[in-house]
């Protein structure tokens, strides 16, 4: 059986009470499933049945950086952090240089990093734990890459990164997840929209695990 990596990305969604309602409706996952949530929701998820991730981290250590959450602070609640999501690159002008600093801070604080790239050519910092291939046009659009092309891109990324774990993200649902995780070079998925509803997300996990048994 393939070692699957599944991480839900809630993006900028949900209040504390909505997160609690999600938790009570979601089935306890069988295996390590990560949920990446806004900073405000980290305490609500901590200690529950899901592995907790943040969605961003400061490129600086603690100090005079108003509005930032340092890796050490995030690490009080989270085991993982997403760095380099295309929405951060696009709306917050995050570039490779800045992302490298974020990865360094995260690793120093003991956080594991899911590093997102839009293609197989983008620079990947050393020491990231999982790489997510997320074609920009597939994010939140309902249009996925084909499993065959996603597999080719993931294989190229593996070649360049000493066989790192590589997952696919971009409009993954409970209906199409099996077609991705069945591919030989795709080690898991990063669903955004499909992680917001607890029933859909539980179905997605089941479908992925079933397809790789
Ligand atoms: P999506 O988002 O599943 O809603 O397309 C994926 C992501 O941005 O991580």
PDB file of C-alpha atoms and ligand atoms in Angstrom:
ATOM      1  CA  UNK A   1       0.000   0.000   0.000  1.00  0.00           C
ATOM      2  CA  UNK A   2       1.270   3.440  -0.988  1.00  0.00           C
ATOM      3  CA  UNK A   3       2.111   5.867   1.814  1.00  0.00           C
ATOM      4  CA  UNK A   4      -0.437   8.586   1.065  1.00  0.00           C
ATOM      5  CA  UNK A   5      -0.148  12.209   2.113  1.00  0.00           C
ATOM      6  CA  UNK A   6      -3.407  14.164   2.253  1.00  0.00           C
ATOM      7  CA  UNK A   7      -3.591  17.758   3.463  1.00  0.00           C
ATOM      8  CA  UNK A   8      -6.739  19.891   3.410  1.00  0.00           C
ATOM      9  CA  UNK A   9      -6.285  23.631   2.937  1.00  0.00           C
ATOM     10  CA  UNK A  10      -9.069  25.746   4.396  1.00  0.00           C
ATOM     11  CA  UNK A  11      -7.505  28.970   3.091  1.00  0.00           C
ATOM     12  CA  UNK A  12      -9.151  32.067   4.611  1.00  0.00           C
ATOM     13  CA  UNK A  13     -12.356  30.298   5.657  1.00  0.00           C
ATOM     14  CA  UNK A  14     -14.207  29.509   8.905  1.00  0.00           C
ATOM     15  CA  UNK A  15     -14.631  30.986  12.356  1.00  0.00           C
ATOM     16  CA  UNK A  16     -13.877  29.083  15.571  1.00  0.00           C
ATOM     17  CA  UNK A  17     -17.476  27.881  15.933  1.00  0.00           C
ATOM     18  CA  UNK A  18     -17.544  26.779  12.286  1.00  0.00           C
ATOM     19  CA  UNK A  19     -14.292  24.876  12.790  1.00  0.00           C
ATOM     20  CA  UNK A  20     -15.772  23.159  15.841  1.00  0.00           C
ATOM     21  CA  UNK A  21     -18.889  22.200  13.883  1.00  0.00           C
ATOM     22  CA  UNK A  22     -16.654  20.791  11.107  1.00  0.00           C
ATOM     23  CA  UNK A  23     -14.711  18.749  13.656  1.00  0.00           C
ATOM     24  CA  UNK A  24     -17.818  17.246  15.185  1.00  0.00           C
ATOM     25  CA  UNK A  25     -19.177  16.287  11.753  1.00  0.00           C
ATOM     26  CA  UNK A  26     -15.920  14.882  10.297  1.00  0.00           C
ATOM     27  CA  UNK A  27     -15.176  11.215  10.746  1.00  0.00           C
ATOM     28  CA  UNK A  28     -11.968  10.463  12.669  1.00  0.00           C
ATOM     29  CA  UNK A  29      -9.455   9.817   9.933  1.00  0.00           C
ATOM     30  CA  UNK A  30      -7.786   6.503   9.614  1.00  0.00           C
ATOM     31  CA  UNK A  31      -4.154   7.570   9.236  1.00  0.00           C
ATOM     32  CA  UNK A  32      -2.343  10.866   9.361  1.00  0.00           C
ATOM     33  CA  UNK A  33      -4.378  13.526   7.622  1.00  0.00           C
ATOM     34  CA  UNK A  34      -3.251  17.146   7.836  1.00  0.00           C
ATOM     35  CA  UNK A  35      -5.611  20.129   7.977  1.00  0.00           C
ATOM     36  CA  UNK A  36      -4.050  23.520   7.246  1.00  0.00           C
ATOM     37  CA  UNK A  37      -6.056  26.322   8.814  1.00  0.00           C
ATOM     38  CA  UNK A  38      -5.840  30.072   9.469  1.00  0.00           C
ATOM     39  CA  UNK A  39      -3.787  31.014  12.544  1.00  0.00           C
ATOM     40  CA  UNK A  40      -6.928  31.881  14.526  1.00  0.00           C
ATOM     41  CA  UNK A  41      -8.181  28.292  14.210  1.00  0.00           C
ATOM     42  CA  UNK A  42      -4.988  26.502  15.207  1.00  0.00           C
ATOM     43  CA  UNK A  43      -5.962  26.216  18.906  1.00  0.00           C
ATOM     44  CA  UNK A  44      -9.369  24.752  18.007  1.00  0.00           C
ATOM     45  CA  UNK A  45      -7.764  21.987  15.933  1.00  0.00           C
ATOM     46  CA  UNK A  46      -4.873  21.201  18.257  1.00  0.00           C
ATOM     47  CA  UNK A  47      -5.200  17.936  20.133  1.00  0.00           C
ATOM     48  CA  UNK A  48      -7.949  16.666  17.826  1.00  0.00           C
ATOM     49  CA  UNK A  49      -7.906  13.714  15.434  1.00  0.00           C
ATOM     50  CA  UNK A  50      -6.272  15.602  12.563  1.00  0.00           C
ATOM     51  CA  UNK A  51      -2.648  16.634  12.242  1.00  0.00           C
ATOM     52  CA  UNK A  52      -2.563  20.429  12.304  1.00  0.00           C
ATOM     53  CA  UNK A  53      -0.914  22.714   9.773  1.00  0.00           C
ATOM     54  CA  UNK A  54      -0.614  26.478   9.306  1.00  0.00           C
ATOM     55  CA  UNK A  55      -0.833  28.136   5.888  1.00  0.00           C
ATOM     56  CA  UNK A  56       1.985  30.637   6.167  1.00  0.00           C
ATOM     57  CA  UNK A  57       4.766  31.718   8.480  1.00  0.00           C
ATOM     58  CA  UNK A  58       6.901  34.786   9.018  1.00  0.00           C
ATOM     59  CA  UNK A  59      10.246  34.966   7.199  1.00  0.00           C
ATOM     60  CA  UNK A  60      11.648  36.508  10.413  1.00  0.00           C
ATOM     61  CA  UNK A  61      12.305  35.179  13.869  1.00  0.00           C
ATOM     62  CA  UNK A  62      10.295  36.717  16.711  1.00  0.00           C
ATOM     63  CA  UNK A  63      10.655  40.462  17.115  1.00  0.00           C
ATOM     64  CA  UNK A  64       9.432  43.798  15.828  1.00  0.00           C
ATOM     65  CA  UNK A  65       7.455  42.551  12.805  1.00  0.00           C
ATOM     66  CA  UNK A  66       3.911  43.788  13.370  1.00  0.00           C
ATOM     67  CA  UNK A  67       1.243  41.420  12.175  1.00  0.00           C
ATOM     68  CA  UNK A  68       3.554  38.459  11.580  1.00  0.00           C
ATOM     69  CA  UNK A  69       3.310  35.049  13.248  1.00  0.00           C
ATOM     70  CA  UNK A  70       6.734  33.530  13.816  1.00  0.00           C
ATOM     71  CA  UNK A  71       7.496  29.879  13.171  1.00  0.00           C
ATOM     72  CA  UNK A  72       8.076  29.354  16.887  1.00  0.00           C
ATOM     73  CA  UNK A  73       4.611  30.749  17.637  1.00  0.00           C
ATOM     74  CA  UNK A  74       2.942  28.677  14.921  1.00  0.00           C
ATOM     75  CA  UNK A  75       4.864  25.652  16.179  1.00  0.00           C
ATOM     76  CA  UNK A  76       3.037  25.808  19.515  1.00  0.00           C
ATOM     77  CA  UNK A  77      -0.047  24.567  17.655  1.00  0.00           C
ATOM     78  CA  UNK A  78       0.983  23.187  14.282  1.00  0.00           C
ATOM     79  CA  UNK A  79       3.267  20.412  13.043  1.00  0.00           C
ATOM     80  CA  UNK A  80       3.137  21.483   9.410  1.00  0.00           C
ATOM     81  CA  UNK A  81       3.070  24.683   7.404  1.00  0.00           C
ATOM     82  CA  UNK A  82       2.280  25.441   3.762  1.00  0.00           C
ATOM     83  CA  UNK A  83       4.872  27.724   2.171  1.00  0.00           C
ATOM     84  CA  UNK A  84       4.733  29.218  -1.318  1.00  0.00           C
ATOM     85  CA  UNK A  85       1.071  28.680  -2.125  1.00  0.00           C
ATOM     86  CA  UNK A  86       0.286  30.360  -5.451  1.00  0.00           C
ATOM     87  CA  UNK A  87      -2.242  32.635  -3.718  1.00  0.00           C
ATOM     88  CA  UNK A  88       0.593  33.951  -1.517  1.00  0.00           C
ATOM     89  CA  UNK A  89       2.817  34.370  -4.586  1.00  0.00           C
ATOM     90  CA  UNK A  90       0.038  36.177  -6.494  1.00  0.00           C
ATOM     91  CA  UNK A  91      -1.746  38.365  -3.919  1.00  0.00           C
ATOM     92  CA  UNK A  92       1.183  39.034  -1.583  1.00  0.00           C
ATOM     93  CA  UNK A  93       4.018  39.115  -4.135  1.00  0.00           C
ATOM     94  CA  UNK A  94       5.973  36.393  -2.361  1.00  0.00           C
ATOM     95  CA  UNK A  95       9.087  35.481  -4.335  1.00  0.00           C
ATOM     96  CA  UNK A  96      11.625  32.660  -4.168  1.00  0.00           C
ATOM     97  CA  UNK A  97      13.941  34.674  -1.937  1.00  0.00           C
ATOM     98  CA  UNK A  98      11.280  35.382   0.681  1.00  0.00           C
ATOM     99  CA  UNK A  99       9.964  31.821   0.499  1.00  0.00           C
ATOM    100  CA  UNK A 100      13.437  30.464   1.140  1.00  0.00           C
ATOM    101  CA  UNK A 101      13.548  32.525   4.363  1.00  0.00           C
ATOM    102  CA  UNK A 102      10.130  31.224   5.414  1.00  0.00           C
ATOM    103  CA  UNK A 103      11.282  27.648   4.894  1.00  0.00           C
ATOM    104  CA  UNK A 104      14.422  28.313   6.927  1.00  0.00           C
ATOM    105  CA  UNK A 105      12.405  29.767   9.814  1.00  0.00           C
ATOM    106  CA  UNK A 106       9.901  26.904   9.699  1.00  0.00           C
ATOM    107  CA  UNK A 107      12.612  24.243   9.745  1.00  0.00           C
ATOM    108  CA  UNK A 108      14.468  25.990  12.573  1.00  0.00           C
ATOM    109  CA  UNK A 109      11.295  25.823  14.661  1.00  0.00           C
ATOM    110  CA  UNK A 110      10.782  22.141  13.856  1.00  0.00           C
ATOM    111  CA  UNK A 111       7.818  22.632  11.519  1.00  0.00           C
ATOM    112  CA  UNK A 112       7.458  20.350   8.513  1.00  0.00           C
ATOM    113  CA  UNK A 113       6.958  22.160   5.213  1.00  0.00           C
ATOM    114  CA  UNK A 114       4.563  21.564   2.327  1.00  0.00           C
ATOM    115  CA  UNK A 115       6.114  23.645  -0.437  1.00  0.00           C
ATOM    116  CA  UNK A 116       3.872  24.579  -3.373  1.00  0.00           C
ATOM    117  CA  UNK A 117       5.109  25.016  -6.937  1.00  0.00           C
ATOM    118  CA  UNK A 118       3.141  25.737 -10.113  1.00  0.00           C
ATOM    119  CA  UNK A 119       5.342  23.603 -12.395  1.00  0.00           C
ATOM    120  CA  UNK A 120       8.421  21.399 -12.454  1.00  0.00           C
ATOM    121  CA  UNK A 121      10.858  24.260 -13.082  1.00  0.00           C
ATOM    122  CA  UNK A 122      10.234  26.442 -10.034  1.00  0.00           C
ATOM    123  CA  UNK A 123      13.018  26.502  -7.456  1.00  0.00           C
ATOM    124  CA  UNK A 124      12.434  24.270  -4.447  1.00  0.00           C
ATOM    125  CA  UNK A 125      14.385  25.133  -1.296  1.00  0.00           C
ATOM    126  CA  UNK A 126      16.332  22.354   0.377  1.00  0.00           C
ATOM    127  CA  UNK A 127      14.856  20.539   3.350  1.00  0.00           C
ATOM    128  CA  UNK A 128      11.183  20.836   2.488  1.00  0.00           C
ATOM    129  CA  UNK A 129       9.225  17.735   3.473  1.00  0.00           C
ATOM    130  CA  UNK A 130       6.509  17.537   0.831  1.00  0.00           C
ATOM    131  CA  UNK A 131       6.231  19.346  -2.510  1.00  0.00           C
ATOM    132  CA  UNK A 132       2.790  20.178  -3.892  1.00  0.00           C
ATOM    133  CA  UNK A 133       2.469  20.571  -7.644  1.00  0.00           C
ATOM    134  CA  UNK A 134      -0.414  23.001  -8.115  1.00  0.00           C
ATOM    135  CA  UNK A 135      -0.992  24.403 -11.614  1.00  0.00           C
ATOM    136  CA  UNK A 136      -2.348  27.932 -11.059  1.00  0.00           C
ATOM    137  CA  UNK A 137      -5.208  27.545 -13.559  1.00  0.00           C
ATOM    138  CA  UNK A 138      -6.492  24.454 -11.717  1.00  0.00           C
ATOM    139  CA  UNK A 139      -6.816  26.075  -8.292  1.00  0.00           C
ATOM    140  CA  UNK A 140     -10.415  26.697  -7.310  1.00  0.00           C
ATOM    141  CA  UNK A 141     -11.589  26.488 -10.927  1.00  0.00           C
ATOM    142  CA  UNK A 142     -13.082  23.013 -11.075  1.00  0.00           C
ATOM    143  CA  UNK A 143     -10.609  22.221 -13.878  1.00  0.00           C
ATOM    144  CA  UNK A 144      -7.933  19.715 -12.943  1.00  0.00           C
ATOM    145  CA  UNK A 145      -4.749  18.804 -14.690  1.00  0.00           C
ATOM    146  CA  UNK A 146      -5.004  15.360 -16.265  1.00  0.00           C
ATOM    147  CA  UNK A 147      -3.709  12.609 -13.978  1.00  0.00           C
ATOM    148  CA  UNK A 148      -1.205  11.642 -16.710  1.00  0.00           C
ATOM    149  CA  UNK A 149       0.259  15.140 -17.020  1.00  0.00           C
ATOM    150  CA  UNK A 150       0.241  15.673 -13.248  1.00  0.00           C
ATOM    151  CA  UNK A 151       2.124  12.387 -12.927  1.00  0.00           C
ATOM    152  CA  UNK A 152       4.738  13.510 -15.482  1.00  0.00           C
ATOM    153  CA  UNK A 153       5.273  16.815 -13.651  1.00  0.00           C
ATOM    154  CA  UNK A 154       5.478  15.091 -10.257  1.00  0.00           C
ATOM    155  CA  UNK A 155       8.018  12.607 -11.698  1.00  0.00           C
ATOM    156  CA  UNK A 156      10.166  15.517 -12.960  1.00  0.00           C
ATOM    157  CA  UNK A 157       9.996  17.217  -9.566  1.00  0.00           C
ATOM    158  CA  UNK A 158      11.041  13.971  -7.887  1.00  0.00           C
ATOM    159  CA  UNK A 159      14.002  13.689 -10.260  1.00  0.00           C
ATOM    160  CA  UNK A 160      15.147  17.192  -9.350  1.00  0.00           C
ATOM    161  CA  UNK A 161      14.674  16.791  -5.603  1.00  0.00           C
ATOM    162  CA  UNK A 162      16.237  13.471  -4.769  1.00  0.00           C
ATOM    163  CA  UNK A 163      12.914  11.661  -4.806  1.00  0.00           C
ATOM    164  CA  UNK A 164      10.975  13.956  -2.464  1.00  0.00           C
ATOM    165  CA  UNK A 165       7.351  13.224  -1.659  1.00  0.00           C
ATOM    166  CA  UNK A 166       5.254  15.045  -4.285  1.00  0.00           C
ATOM    167  CA  UNK A 167       1.491  15.611  -4.175  1.00  0.00           C
ATOM    168  CA  UNK A 168      -1.017  17.167  -6.585  1.00  0.00           C
ATOM    169  CA  UNK A 169      -3.368  20.073  -5.825  1.00  0.00           C
ATOM    170  CA  UNK A 170      -5.948  21.904  -7.944  1.00  0.00           C
ATOM    171  CA  UNK A 171      -9.682  21.146  -7.883  1.00  0.00           C
ATOM    172  CA  UNK A 172      -9.240  17.716  -6.281  1.00  0.00           C
ATOM    173  CA  UNK A 173     -12.589  16.276  -5.139  1.00  0.00           C
ATOM    174  CA  UNK A 174     -13.935  13.061  -3.640  1.00  0.00           C
ATOM    175  CA  UNK A 175     -14.917  12.087  -7.198  1.00  0.00           C
ATOM    176  CA  UNK A 176     -11.568  12.590  -8.950  1.00  0.00           C
ATOM    177  CA  UNK A 177      -9.046  11.918  -6.163  1.00  0.00           C
ATOM    178  CA  UNK A 178      -8.650   8.217  -7.030  1.00  0.00           C
ATOM    179  CA  UNK A 179      -7.451   9.033 -10.556  1.00  0.00           C
ATOM    180  CA  UNK A 180      -4.594  11.111  -9.126  1.00  0.00           C
ATOM    181  CA  UNK A 181      -3.406   8.955  -6.240  1.00  0.00           C
ATOM    182  CA  UNK A 182      -3.369   5.866  -8.472  1.00  0.00           C
ATOM    183  CA  UNK A 183      -0.590   7.420 -10.566  1.00  0.00           C
ATOM    184  CA  UNK A 184       2.876   6.102  -9.697  1.00  0.00           C
ATOM    185  CA  UNK A 185       4.568   9.461  -8.999  1.00  0.00           C
ATOM    186  CA  UNK A 186       1.727  11.198  -7.130  1.00  0.00           C
ATOM    187  CA  UNK A 187       2.034  10.595  -3.394  1.00  0.00           C
ATOM    188  CA  UNK A 188      -1.122  12.378  -2.288  1.00  0.00           C
ATOM    189  CA  UNK A 189      -3.277  15.465  -2.709  1.00  0.00           C
ATOM    190  CA  UNK A 190      -3.868  18.988  -1.379  1.00  0.00           C
ATOM    191  CA  UNK A 191      -7.602  19.728  -1.652  1.00  0.00           C
ATOM    192  CA  UNK A 192      -8.827  23.244  -0.883  1.00  0.00           C
ATOM    193  CA  UNK A 193     -12.539  23.635  -1.607  1.00  0.00           C
ATOM    194  CA  UNK A 194     -13.206  19.928  -1.068  1.00  0.00           C
ATOM    195  CA  UNK A 195     -11.816  20.089   2.476  1.00  0.00           C
ATOM    196  CA  UNK A 196     -14.337  22.689   3.656  1.00  0.00           C
ATOM    197  CA  UNK A 197     -17.241  20.290   3.988  1.00  0.00           C
ATOM    198  CA  UNK A 198     -16.558  17.522   6.533  1.00  0.00           C
ATOM    199  CA  UNK A 199     -18.615  14.877   4.742  1.00  0.00           C
ATOM    200  CA  UNK A 200     -17.032  15.544   1.347  1.00  0.00           C
ATOM    201  CA  UNK A 201     -13.588  15.563   2.926  1.00  0.00           C
ATOM    202  CA  UNK A 202     -14.171  12.252   4.721  1.00  0.00           C
ATOM    203  CA  UNK A 203     -15.344  10.763   1.415  1.00  0.00           C
ATOM    204  CA  UNK A 204     -12.275  12.099  -0.334  1.00  0.00           C
ATOM    205  CA  UNK A 205     -10.002  10.442   2.235  1.00  0.00           C
ATOM    206  CA  UNK A 206     -11.880   7.129   1.889  1.00  0.00           C
ATOM    207  CA  UNK A 207     -11.719   7.243  -1.909  1.00  0.00           C
ATOM    208  CA  UNK A 208      -7.977   7.983  -1.867  1.00  0.00           C
ATOM    209  CA  UNK A 209      -7.199   5.240   0.636  1.00  0.00           C
ATOM    210  CA  UNK A 210      -9.389   2.750  -1.181  1.00  0.00           C
ATOM    211  CA  UNK A 211      -7.720   3.502  -4.529  1.00  0.00           C
ATOM    212  CA  UNK A 212      -4.233   2.848  -3.160  1.00  0.00           C
ATOM    213  CA  UNK A 213      -4.899  -0.273  -1.083  1.00  0.00           C
TER     214      UNK A 213
HETATM  215  P1  LIG B   1      -8.747  23.818  -4.652  1.00  0.00           P
HETATM  216  O1  LIG B   1      -7.475  24.442  -3.940  1.00  0.00           O
HETATM  217  O2  LIG B   1      -8.788  22.349  -4.280  1.00  0.00           O
HETATM  218  O3  LIG B   1      -9.922  24.578  -4.111  1.00  0.00           O
HETATM  219  O4  LIG B   1      -8.562  23.980  -6.117  1.00  0.00           O
HETATM  220  C1  LIG B   1      -6.274  23.738  -3.845  1.00  0.00           C
HETATM  221  C2  LIG B   1      -5.222  24.607  -3.224  1.00  0.00           C
HETATM  222  O5  LIG B   1      -5.170  25.797  -3.547  1.00  0.00           O
HETATM  223  O6  LIG B   1      -4.421  24.167  -2.383  1.00  0.00           O
END
